[in-house]
XYZ file of C-alpha atoms in Angstrom:
592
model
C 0.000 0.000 0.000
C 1.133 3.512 -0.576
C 2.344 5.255 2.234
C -0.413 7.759 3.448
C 0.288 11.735 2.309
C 0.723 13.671 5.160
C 3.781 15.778 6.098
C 5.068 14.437 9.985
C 4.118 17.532 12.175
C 7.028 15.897 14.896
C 9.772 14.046 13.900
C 10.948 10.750 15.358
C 13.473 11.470 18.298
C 16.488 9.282 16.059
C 15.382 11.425 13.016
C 15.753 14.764 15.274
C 18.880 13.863 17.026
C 20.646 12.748 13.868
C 19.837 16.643 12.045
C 21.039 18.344 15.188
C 24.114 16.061 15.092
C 24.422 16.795 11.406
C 24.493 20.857 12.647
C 26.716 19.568 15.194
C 29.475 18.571 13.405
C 29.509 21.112 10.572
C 29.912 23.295 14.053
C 32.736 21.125 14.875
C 34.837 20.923 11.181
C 34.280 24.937 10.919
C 35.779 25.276 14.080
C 38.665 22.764 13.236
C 37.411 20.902 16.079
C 36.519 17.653 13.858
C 38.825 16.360 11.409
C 37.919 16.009 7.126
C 38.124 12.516 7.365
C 35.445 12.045 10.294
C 33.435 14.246 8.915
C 33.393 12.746 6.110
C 32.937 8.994 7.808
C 29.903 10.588 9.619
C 28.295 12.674 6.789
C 28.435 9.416 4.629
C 26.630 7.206 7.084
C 23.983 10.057 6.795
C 23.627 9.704 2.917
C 25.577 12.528 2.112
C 28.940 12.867 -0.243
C 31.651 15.009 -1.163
C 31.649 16.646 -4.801
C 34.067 17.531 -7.806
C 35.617 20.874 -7.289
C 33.464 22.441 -4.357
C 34.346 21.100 -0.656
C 31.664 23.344 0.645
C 28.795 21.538 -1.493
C 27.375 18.362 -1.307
C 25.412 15.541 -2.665
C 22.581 14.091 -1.027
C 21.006 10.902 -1.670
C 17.776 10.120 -0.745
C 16.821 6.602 -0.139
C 13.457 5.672 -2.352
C 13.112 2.117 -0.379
C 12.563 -0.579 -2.997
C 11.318 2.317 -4.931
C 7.916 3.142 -3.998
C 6.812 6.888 -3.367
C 3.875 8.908 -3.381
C 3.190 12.510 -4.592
C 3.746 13.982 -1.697
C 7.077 12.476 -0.943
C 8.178 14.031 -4.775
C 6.707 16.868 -4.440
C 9.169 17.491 -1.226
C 11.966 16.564 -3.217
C 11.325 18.698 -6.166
C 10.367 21.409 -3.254
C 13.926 21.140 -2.092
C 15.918 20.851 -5.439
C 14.526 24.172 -5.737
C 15.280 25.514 -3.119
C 19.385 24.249 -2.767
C 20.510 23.234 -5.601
C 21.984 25.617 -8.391
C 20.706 23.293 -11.286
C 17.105 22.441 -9.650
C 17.919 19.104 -10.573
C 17.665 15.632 -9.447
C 18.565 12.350 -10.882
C 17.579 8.984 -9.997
C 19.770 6.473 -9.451
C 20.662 2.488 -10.881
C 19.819 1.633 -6.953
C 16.241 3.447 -6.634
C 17.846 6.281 -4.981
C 16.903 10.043 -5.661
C 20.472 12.447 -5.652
C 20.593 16.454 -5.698
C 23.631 18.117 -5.970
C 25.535 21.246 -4.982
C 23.830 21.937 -1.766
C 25.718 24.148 0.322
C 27.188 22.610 3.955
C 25.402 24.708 5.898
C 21.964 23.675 4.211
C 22.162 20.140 4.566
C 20.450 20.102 7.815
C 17.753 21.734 6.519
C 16.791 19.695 3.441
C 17.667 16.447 5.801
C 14.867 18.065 7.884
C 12.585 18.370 4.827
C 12.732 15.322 3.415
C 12.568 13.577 7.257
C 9.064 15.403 7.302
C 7.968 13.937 4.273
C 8.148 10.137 5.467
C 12.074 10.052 3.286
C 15.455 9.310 4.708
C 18.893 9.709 3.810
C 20.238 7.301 6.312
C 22.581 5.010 5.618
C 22.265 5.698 1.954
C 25.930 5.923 2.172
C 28.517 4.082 3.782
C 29.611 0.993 4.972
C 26.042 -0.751 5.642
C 23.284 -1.941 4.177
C 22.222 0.978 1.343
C 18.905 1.301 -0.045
C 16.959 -2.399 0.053
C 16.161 -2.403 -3.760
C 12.911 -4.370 -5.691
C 12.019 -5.440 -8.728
C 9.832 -1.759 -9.798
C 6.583 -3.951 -11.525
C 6.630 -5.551 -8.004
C 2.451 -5.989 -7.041
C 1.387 -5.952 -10.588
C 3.711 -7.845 -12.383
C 1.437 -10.491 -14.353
C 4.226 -12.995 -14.056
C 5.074 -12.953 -10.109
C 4.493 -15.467 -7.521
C 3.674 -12.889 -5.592
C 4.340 -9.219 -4.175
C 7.754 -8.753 -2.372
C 6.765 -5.264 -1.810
C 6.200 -6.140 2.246
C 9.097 -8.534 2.469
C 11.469 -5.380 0.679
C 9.157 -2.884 3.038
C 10.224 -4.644 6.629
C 14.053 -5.812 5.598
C 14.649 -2.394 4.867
C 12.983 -1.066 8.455
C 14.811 -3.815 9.953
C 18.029 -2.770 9.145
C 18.160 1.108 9.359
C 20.232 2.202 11.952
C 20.315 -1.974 13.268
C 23.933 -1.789 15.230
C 24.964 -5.400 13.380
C 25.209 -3.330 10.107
C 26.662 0.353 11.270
C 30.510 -0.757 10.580
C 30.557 -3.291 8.507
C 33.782 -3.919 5.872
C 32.402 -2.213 3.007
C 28.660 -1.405 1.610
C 26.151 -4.316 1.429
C 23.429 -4.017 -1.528
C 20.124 -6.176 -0.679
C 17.513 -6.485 -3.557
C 13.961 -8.748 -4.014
C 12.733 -10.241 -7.686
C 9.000 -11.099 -7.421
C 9.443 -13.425 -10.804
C 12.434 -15.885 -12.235
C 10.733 -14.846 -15.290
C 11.110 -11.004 -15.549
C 14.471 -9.301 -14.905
C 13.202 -6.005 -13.255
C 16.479 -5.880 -10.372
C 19.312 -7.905 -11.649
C 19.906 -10.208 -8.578
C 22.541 -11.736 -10.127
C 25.044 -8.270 -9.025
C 24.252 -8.448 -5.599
C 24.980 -9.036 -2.338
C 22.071 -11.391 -1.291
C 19.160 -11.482 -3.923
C 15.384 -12.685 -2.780
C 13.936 -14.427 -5.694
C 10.358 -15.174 -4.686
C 9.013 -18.750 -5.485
C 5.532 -20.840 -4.694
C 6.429 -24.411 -3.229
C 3.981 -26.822 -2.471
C 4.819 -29.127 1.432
C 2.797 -31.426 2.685
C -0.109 -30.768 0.054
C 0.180 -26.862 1.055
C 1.536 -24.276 -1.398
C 3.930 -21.848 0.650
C 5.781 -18.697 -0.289
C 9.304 -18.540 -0.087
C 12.838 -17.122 -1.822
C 15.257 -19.027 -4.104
C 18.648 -17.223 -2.274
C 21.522 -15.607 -4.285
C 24.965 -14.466 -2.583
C 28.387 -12.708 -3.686
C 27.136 -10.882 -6.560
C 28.831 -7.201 -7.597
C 29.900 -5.007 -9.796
C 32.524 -2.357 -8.883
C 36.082 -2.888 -11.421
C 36.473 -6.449 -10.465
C 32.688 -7.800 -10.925
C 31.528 -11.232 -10.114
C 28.243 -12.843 -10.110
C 26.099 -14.064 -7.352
C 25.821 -17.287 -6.419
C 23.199 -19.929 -5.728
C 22.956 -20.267 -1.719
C 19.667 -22.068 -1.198
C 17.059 -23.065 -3.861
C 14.205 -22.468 -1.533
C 13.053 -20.782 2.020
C 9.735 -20.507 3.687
C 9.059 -16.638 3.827
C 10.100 -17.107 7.712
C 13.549 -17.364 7.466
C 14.328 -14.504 4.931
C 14.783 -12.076 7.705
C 17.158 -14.638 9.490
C 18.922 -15.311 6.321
C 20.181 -11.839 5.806
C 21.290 -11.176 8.872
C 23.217 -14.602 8.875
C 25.124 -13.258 5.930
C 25.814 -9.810 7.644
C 26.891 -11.061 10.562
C 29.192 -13.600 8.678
C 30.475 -10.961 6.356
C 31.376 -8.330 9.721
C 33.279 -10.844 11.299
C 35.290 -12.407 8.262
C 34.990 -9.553 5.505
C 38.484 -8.000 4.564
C 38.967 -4.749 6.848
C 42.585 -3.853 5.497
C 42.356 -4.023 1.888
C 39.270 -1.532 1.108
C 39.524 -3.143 -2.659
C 38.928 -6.371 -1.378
C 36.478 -5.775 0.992
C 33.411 -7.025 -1.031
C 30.825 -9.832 0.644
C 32.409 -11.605 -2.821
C 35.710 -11.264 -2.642
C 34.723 -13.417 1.150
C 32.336 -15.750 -1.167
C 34.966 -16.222 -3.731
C 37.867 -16.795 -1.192
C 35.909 -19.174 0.825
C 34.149 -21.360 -2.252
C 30.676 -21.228 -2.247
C 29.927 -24.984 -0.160
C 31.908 -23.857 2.803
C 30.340 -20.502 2.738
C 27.092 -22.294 2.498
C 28.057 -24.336 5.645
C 28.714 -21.635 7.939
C 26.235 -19.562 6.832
C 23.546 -22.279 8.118
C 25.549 -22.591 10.980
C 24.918 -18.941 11.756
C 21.499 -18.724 10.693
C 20.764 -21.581 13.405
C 22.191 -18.984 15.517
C 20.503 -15.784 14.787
C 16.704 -18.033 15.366
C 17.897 -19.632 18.847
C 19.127 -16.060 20.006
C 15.608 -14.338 18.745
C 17.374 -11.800 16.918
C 16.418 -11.627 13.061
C 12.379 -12.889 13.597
C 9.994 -11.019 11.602
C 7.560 -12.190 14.588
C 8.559 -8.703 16.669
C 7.590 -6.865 13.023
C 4.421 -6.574 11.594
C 5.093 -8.218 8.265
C 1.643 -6.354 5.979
C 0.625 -9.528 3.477
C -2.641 -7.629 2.295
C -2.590 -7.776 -1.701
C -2.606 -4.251 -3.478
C -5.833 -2.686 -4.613
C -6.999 -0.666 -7.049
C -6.831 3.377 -5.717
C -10.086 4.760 -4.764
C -9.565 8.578 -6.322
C -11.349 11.432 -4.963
C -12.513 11.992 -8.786
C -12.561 9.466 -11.398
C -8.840 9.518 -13.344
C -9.178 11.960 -16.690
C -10.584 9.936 -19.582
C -11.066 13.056 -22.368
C -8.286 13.638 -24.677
C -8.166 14.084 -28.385
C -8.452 11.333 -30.470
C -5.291 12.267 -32.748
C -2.626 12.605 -30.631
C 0.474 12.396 -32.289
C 2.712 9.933 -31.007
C 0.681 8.486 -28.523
C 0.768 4.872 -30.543
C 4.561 4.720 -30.270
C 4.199 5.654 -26.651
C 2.115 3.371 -25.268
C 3.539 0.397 -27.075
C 7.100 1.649 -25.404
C 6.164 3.062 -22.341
C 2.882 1.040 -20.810
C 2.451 -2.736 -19.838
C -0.706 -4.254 -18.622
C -0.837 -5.402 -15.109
C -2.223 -8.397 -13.847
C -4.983 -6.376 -12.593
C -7.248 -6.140 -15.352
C -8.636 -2.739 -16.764
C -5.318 -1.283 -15.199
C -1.685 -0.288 -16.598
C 1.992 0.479 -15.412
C 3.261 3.404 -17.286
C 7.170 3.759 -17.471
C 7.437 7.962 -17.484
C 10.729 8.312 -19.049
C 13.525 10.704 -17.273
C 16.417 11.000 -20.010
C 19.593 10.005 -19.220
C 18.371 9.653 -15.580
C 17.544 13.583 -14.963
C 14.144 15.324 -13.907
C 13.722 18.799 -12.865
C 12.138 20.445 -9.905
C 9.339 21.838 -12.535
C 8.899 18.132 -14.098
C 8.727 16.476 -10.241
C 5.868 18.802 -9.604
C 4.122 17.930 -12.464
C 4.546 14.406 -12.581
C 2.971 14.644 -8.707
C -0.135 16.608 -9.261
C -0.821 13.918 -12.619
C 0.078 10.977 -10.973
C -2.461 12.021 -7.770
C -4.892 12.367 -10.444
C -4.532 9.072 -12.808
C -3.096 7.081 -9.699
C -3.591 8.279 -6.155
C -0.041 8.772 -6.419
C 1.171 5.374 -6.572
C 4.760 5.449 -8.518
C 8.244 3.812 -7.797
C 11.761 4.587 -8.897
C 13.259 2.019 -11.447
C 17.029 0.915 -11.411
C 16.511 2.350 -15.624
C 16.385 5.605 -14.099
C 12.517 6.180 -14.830
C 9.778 6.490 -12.408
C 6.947 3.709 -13.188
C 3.613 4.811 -12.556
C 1.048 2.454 -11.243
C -2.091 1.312 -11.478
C -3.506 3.778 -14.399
C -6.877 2.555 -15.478
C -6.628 2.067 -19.379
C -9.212 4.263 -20.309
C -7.378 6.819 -19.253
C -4.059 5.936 -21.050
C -4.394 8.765 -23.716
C -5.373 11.850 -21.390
C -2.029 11.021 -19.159
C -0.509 11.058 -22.138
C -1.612 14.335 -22.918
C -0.585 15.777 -19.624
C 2.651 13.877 -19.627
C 3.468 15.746 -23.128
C 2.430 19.431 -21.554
C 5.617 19.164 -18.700
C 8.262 17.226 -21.102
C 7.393 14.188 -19.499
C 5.842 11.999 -22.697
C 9.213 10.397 -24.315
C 8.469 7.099 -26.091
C 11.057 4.431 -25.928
C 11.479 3.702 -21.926
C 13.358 0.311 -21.685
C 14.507 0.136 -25.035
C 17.735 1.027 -26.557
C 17.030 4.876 -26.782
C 16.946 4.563 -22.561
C 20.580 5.037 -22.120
C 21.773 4.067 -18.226
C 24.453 6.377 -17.541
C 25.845 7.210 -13.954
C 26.558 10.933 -12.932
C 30.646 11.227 -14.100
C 32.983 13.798 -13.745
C 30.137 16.537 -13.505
C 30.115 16.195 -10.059
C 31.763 12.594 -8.932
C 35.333 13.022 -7.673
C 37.173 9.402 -8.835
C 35.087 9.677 -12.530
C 37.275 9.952 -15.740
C 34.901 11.118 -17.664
C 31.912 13.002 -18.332
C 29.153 10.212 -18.687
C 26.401 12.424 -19.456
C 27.903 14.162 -22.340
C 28.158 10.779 -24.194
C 25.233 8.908 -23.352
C 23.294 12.597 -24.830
C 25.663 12.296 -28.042
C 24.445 8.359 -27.923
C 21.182 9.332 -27.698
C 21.018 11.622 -30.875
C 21.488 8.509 -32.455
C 18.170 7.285 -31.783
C 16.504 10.544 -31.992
C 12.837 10.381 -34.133
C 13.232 10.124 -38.105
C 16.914 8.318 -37.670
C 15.853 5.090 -38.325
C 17.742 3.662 -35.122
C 15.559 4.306 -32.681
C 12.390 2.627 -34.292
C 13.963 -0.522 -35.762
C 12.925 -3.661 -34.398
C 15.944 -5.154 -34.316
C 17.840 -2.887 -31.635
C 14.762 -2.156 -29.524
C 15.998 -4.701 -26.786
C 19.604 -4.079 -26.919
C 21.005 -1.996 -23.508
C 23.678 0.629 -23.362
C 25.017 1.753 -20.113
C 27.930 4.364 -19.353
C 29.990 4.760 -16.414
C 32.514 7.313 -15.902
C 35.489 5.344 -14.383
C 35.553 1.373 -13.969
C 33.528 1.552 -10.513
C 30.636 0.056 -12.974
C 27.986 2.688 -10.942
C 25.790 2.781 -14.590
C 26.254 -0.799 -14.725
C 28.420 -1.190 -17.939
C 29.815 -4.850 -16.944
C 26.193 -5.858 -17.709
C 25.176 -3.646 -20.654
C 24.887 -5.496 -24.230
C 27.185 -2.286 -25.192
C 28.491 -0.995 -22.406
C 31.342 1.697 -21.824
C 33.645 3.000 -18.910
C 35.500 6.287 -19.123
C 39.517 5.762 -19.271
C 42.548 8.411 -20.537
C 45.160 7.445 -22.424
C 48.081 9.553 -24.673
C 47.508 10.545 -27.922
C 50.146 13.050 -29.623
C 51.572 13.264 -26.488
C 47.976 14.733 -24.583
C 46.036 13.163 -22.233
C 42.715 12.114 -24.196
C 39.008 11.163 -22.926
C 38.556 7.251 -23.629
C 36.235 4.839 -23.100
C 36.590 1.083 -22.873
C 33.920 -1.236 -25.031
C 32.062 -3.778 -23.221
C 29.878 -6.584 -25.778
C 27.807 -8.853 -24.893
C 27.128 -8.059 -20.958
C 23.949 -9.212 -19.172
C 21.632 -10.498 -16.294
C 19.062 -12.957 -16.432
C 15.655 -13.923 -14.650
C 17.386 -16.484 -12.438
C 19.990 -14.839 -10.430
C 22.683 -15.041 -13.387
C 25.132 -12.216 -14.791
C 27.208 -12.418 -17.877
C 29.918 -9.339 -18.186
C 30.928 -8.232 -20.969
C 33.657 -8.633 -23.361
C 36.193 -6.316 -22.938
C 36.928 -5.094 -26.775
C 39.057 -2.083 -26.935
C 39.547 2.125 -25.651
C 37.435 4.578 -27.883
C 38.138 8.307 -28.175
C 35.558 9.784 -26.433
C 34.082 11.982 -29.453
C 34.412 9.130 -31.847
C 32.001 6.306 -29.695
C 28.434 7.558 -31.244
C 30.220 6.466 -34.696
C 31.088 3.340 -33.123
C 28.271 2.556 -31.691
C 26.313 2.990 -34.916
C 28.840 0.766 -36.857
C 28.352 -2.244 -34.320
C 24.684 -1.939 -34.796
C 24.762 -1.790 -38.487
C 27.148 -4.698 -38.347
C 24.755 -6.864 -36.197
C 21.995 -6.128 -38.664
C 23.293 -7.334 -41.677
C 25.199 -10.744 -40.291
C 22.386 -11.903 -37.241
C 20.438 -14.635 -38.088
C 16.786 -14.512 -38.437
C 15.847 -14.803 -34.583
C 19.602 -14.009 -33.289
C 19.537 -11.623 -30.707
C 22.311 -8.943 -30.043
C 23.141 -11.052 -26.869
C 23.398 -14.707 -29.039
C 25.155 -12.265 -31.494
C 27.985 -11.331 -29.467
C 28.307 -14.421 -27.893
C 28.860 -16.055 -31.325
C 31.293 -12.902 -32.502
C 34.955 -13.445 -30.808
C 36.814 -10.019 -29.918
C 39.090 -10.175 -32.949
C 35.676 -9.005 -35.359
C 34.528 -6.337 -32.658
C 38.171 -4.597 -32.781
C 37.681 -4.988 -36.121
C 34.132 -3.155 -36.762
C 35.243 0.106 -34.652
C 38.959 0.072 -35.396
C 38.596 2.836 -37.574
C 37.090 5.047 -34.838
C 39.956 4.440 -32.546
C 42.241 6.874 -34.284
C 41.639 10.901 -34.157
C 43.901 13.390 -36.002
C 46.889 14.917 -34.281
C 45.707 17.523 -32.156
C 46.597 21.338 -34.360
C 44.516 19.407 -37.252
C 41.340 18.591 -34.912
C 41.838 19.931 -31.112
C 38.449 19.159 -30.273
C 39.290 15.822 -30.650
C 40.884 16.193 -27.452
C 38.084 17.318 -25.751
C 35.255 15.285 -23.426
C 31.873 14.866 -24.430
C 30.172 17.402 -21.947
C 33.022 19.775 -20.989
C 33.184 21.149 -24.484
C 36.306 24.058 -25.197
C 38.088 22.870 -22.234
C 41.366 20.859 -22.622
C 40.895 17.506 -21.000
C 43.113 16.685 -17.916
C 43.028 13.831 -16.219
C 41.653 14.409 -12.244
C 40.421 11.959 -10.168
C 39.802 13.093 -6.656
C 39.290 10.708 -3.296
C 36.379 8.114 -3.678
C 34.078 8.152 -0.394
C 32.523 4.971 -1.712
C 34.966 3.051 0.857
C 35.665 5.563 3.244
């Protein structure tokens, strides 16, 4: 169910004492009575980071659990990108997350306060415990799941905010739920533990339960999850995860930060011996008490339809110009009849204060509000009645909000780069835009059939944050010498991706691009895997037929760029256009 909309009028005392803490220790560091480095171990735990070139601003993250919102809770945010950021901008996430960025120190506190009002937190969005609990985004009206994991996401994620087994763990710990083996909504197969939910029937009884995936990451050294257990009753998922926490704080790596994974531990140990102690120490956790959803009030009651104070808009014109194209795209029919999920498309992962506002007042209107954050960097809204499929469209279109293509090739992943990230190489969002053009209407690209499934993701260093270890194409920013000058790169992924069942697949590592020259690439692998796939071939069984000798081959003649007084902007990054390219890569806080 959707949380209710109504602002908090008092604030829980944890909530209150952590913003006055927050004012605290920005006291404290101003006064040079608090070093950089603990402020920076404390402001992390609170979900907010350090930026590129400004110590005095910050980013703050704000944890969307498993997704779900209402309008009230995006109306605060867009409220408060408004208000402190520069750019009155806001970008979701490839975790479910909400960021805004360049908010001065001294307002933190403030928008912490506002979005604390609002039913949102930004605790422990950072740091080294468990982040945002992440869930499939069709969860409770996909047609093809066993059943809702909405709850079981809803009380993991209470369970463990500010739990002390998870406030110093060795490094982050990503949690996500998959309500279907048969849809690929959360790609379990890249995390720490993934719930898969299943039916089983015992002793003539059909019960719920989880298939249970471990050791699963990305990062520059990615490995997939493994298979733990096939199959637990819904009882023991709570127990489960805390069995793996509290095996990972006691054995995870605490000297080497680059080891520090829950699979580097996995990988070390072998999977059968971390499967022994791990049922060891779940035995543990249910004869002490501790991990039993029976002291939480686990909410089983199946989703209905919103009741709306007036009936959702039905009246638009009957020629609406590219509504066709939209709705085959953008909308899905859930497995509540009469009723659709509509995917409302935020390019390149971006949506302004103006746009958050809107897409609140229409979704209270065709939805009661009912909406969740997607790890494609969209916001899905739920539960639209299908009569009323062309008038959102309509009112979509009238606040920018009505691109076609969500979840197809034009969707580009992309995380934020060197705009404001302080380890990226490159500027991510400049390329996946130049990318983009490619599929722009009347190109030909961005309609054809045969690409519409194919993925393309873009991170701006090999920390794999837009998830280009699992992108069919995918692409990480890199620098390397030409004509003696440090140029923007990126490396070529093929063939990377996650399946239903808890499975990953990365990607072929092919050769470094010059930045300005990958949109030519990228068109000449496509046209390539036009003319030579077989009938049915997808780009996937494509690239896994295609050794790494062809693929240098298709984009070696984009790898070369003029010397630099023929062509200087050669030399430039996508997205930081007449500035000479250097190569700067602050201090990551992702393992601080």
């Amino acid at each position: 169910m959707s949380s209710p909309e109504k602002l908090k009028v008092q604030l829980l005392p944890e909530e209150e004492s952590e913003i006055k803490r927050f004012e605290l220790e920005t006291k404290r560091l101003e006064q040079s009575k608090l070093s950089p480095d603990d402020f920076r171990r404390f402001r992390l735990n609170n979900g907010v980071y350090g930026i590129r070139g400004d110590e005095n601003r910050h980013m703050i993250r704000i944890k969307i659990r498993f997704g779900r919102m209402n309008a009230l809770q995006l109306e605060r945010i867009a409220e408060l990108t408004e208000k402190y950021t520069p750019k009155k901008l806001a970008h979701v996430t490839t975790r479910q997350a909400i960021q805004i960025y360049e908010i001065l120190r001294s307002d933190v506190p403030k928008a912490l306060r506002g979005f604390a009002e609002a039913g949102l937190t930004t605790r422990e969005a950072c740091g080294n415990t468990v982040r945002n609990v992440t869930a499939g985004h069709t969860a409770g009206i996909d047609p093809h799941e066993a059943f809702d994991v909405t709850p079981y996401a809803d009380l993991l994620s209470l369970y463990f905010l500010r739990n002390p087994i998870c406030q110093n763990l060795p490094r982050k710990f990503k949690i996500v739920f998959e309500g279907s083996d048969k849809t690929d909504a959360a790609r379990v197969g890249i995390h720490d533990i993934g719930f898969v939910a299943q039916k089983k029937v015992v002793n003539g009884k059909e019960v719920r339960g989880f298939k249970v995936f471990v050791g699963g990451g990305l990062g520059s050294t990615p490995f997939p999850a493994q298979l733990l257990e096939a199959f637990i009753p819904e009882e023991l998922y709570i127990p489960t995860a805390e069995a793996v926490i509290r095996l990972f704080e006691r054995n995870g790596e605490r000297k080497d930060k680059n080891r520090a994974r829950l699979k580097y531990l996995v990988a070390k140990w072998g999977i059968e011996l971390f499967r022994q102690e791990f049922l060891t120490e779940r035995t543990q956790v249910i004869l002490t008490g501790s991990g039993r959803q029976a002291f939480w009030k686990l909410n089983l009651e199946e989703e209905k339809a919103p009741v709306l104070k007036s009936p959702a808009p039905t009246t638009a014109s009957a020629n609406l110009p590219g509504f066709d194209a939209w709705q085959r795209t953008n909308t899905f029919e859930q497995k509540q009849k009469g009723y659709y999920g509509v995917n409302v498309r935020c390019p390149l992962g971006d949506i302004s204060s103006d746009q958050m506002r809107n897409l609140a007042r229409i979704s209270r209107a065709f939805c009661d509000g009912r909406m969740r954050t997607t790890i494609l960097q969209n916001i899905l809204l739920q539960w639209v009645p299908q009569a009323s499929l062309r008038a959102l469209f309509a009112e979509l279109g009238k606040a920018g909000l009505a691109a076609k293509g969500a979840e197809t090739i034009a969707d580009i992943t992309r995380c934020p780069g060197a705009d404001t990230c302080q380890i990226a190489i490159t500027h991510s969002k400049g390329l996946a835009l130049a990318i983009s053009k490619l599929f722009e209407s009347g190109s030909g690209l961005g309609d054809d059939p045969a690409f519409k499934n194919i993925t393309i993701r873009i991170s701006g260093c090999t920390n794999s944050c837009g998830h280009h270890h699992v992108a069919n194409i995918g692409f990480h920013g890199a620098s390397k010498n030409v004509d003696s000058r440090a140029v923007p790169h990126y490396q070529l992924m093929i063939g990377g991706h996650t399946d239903p069942n808890g499975g990953a697949v990365f990607g072929k590592r092919i050769t470094q691009i010059p930045a300005k020259r990958v949109p030519e690439a990228v068109r000449a692998i496509l046209e390539v895997f036009k003319k030579e796939k077989g009938a049915q071939e997808s780009f996937i069984q494509w690239a896994q037929r295609v050794d790494t000798a062809k693929f240098k081959e298709i984009v070696e003649p984009f790898t070369l760029i003029p010397p630099f007084d023929q062509d200087p902007e050669m030399y430039e990054d996508l997205g930081d256009p007449g500035k000479p390219f250097k190569l700067v890569m602050g201090k990551g806080e992702c393992a601080a």
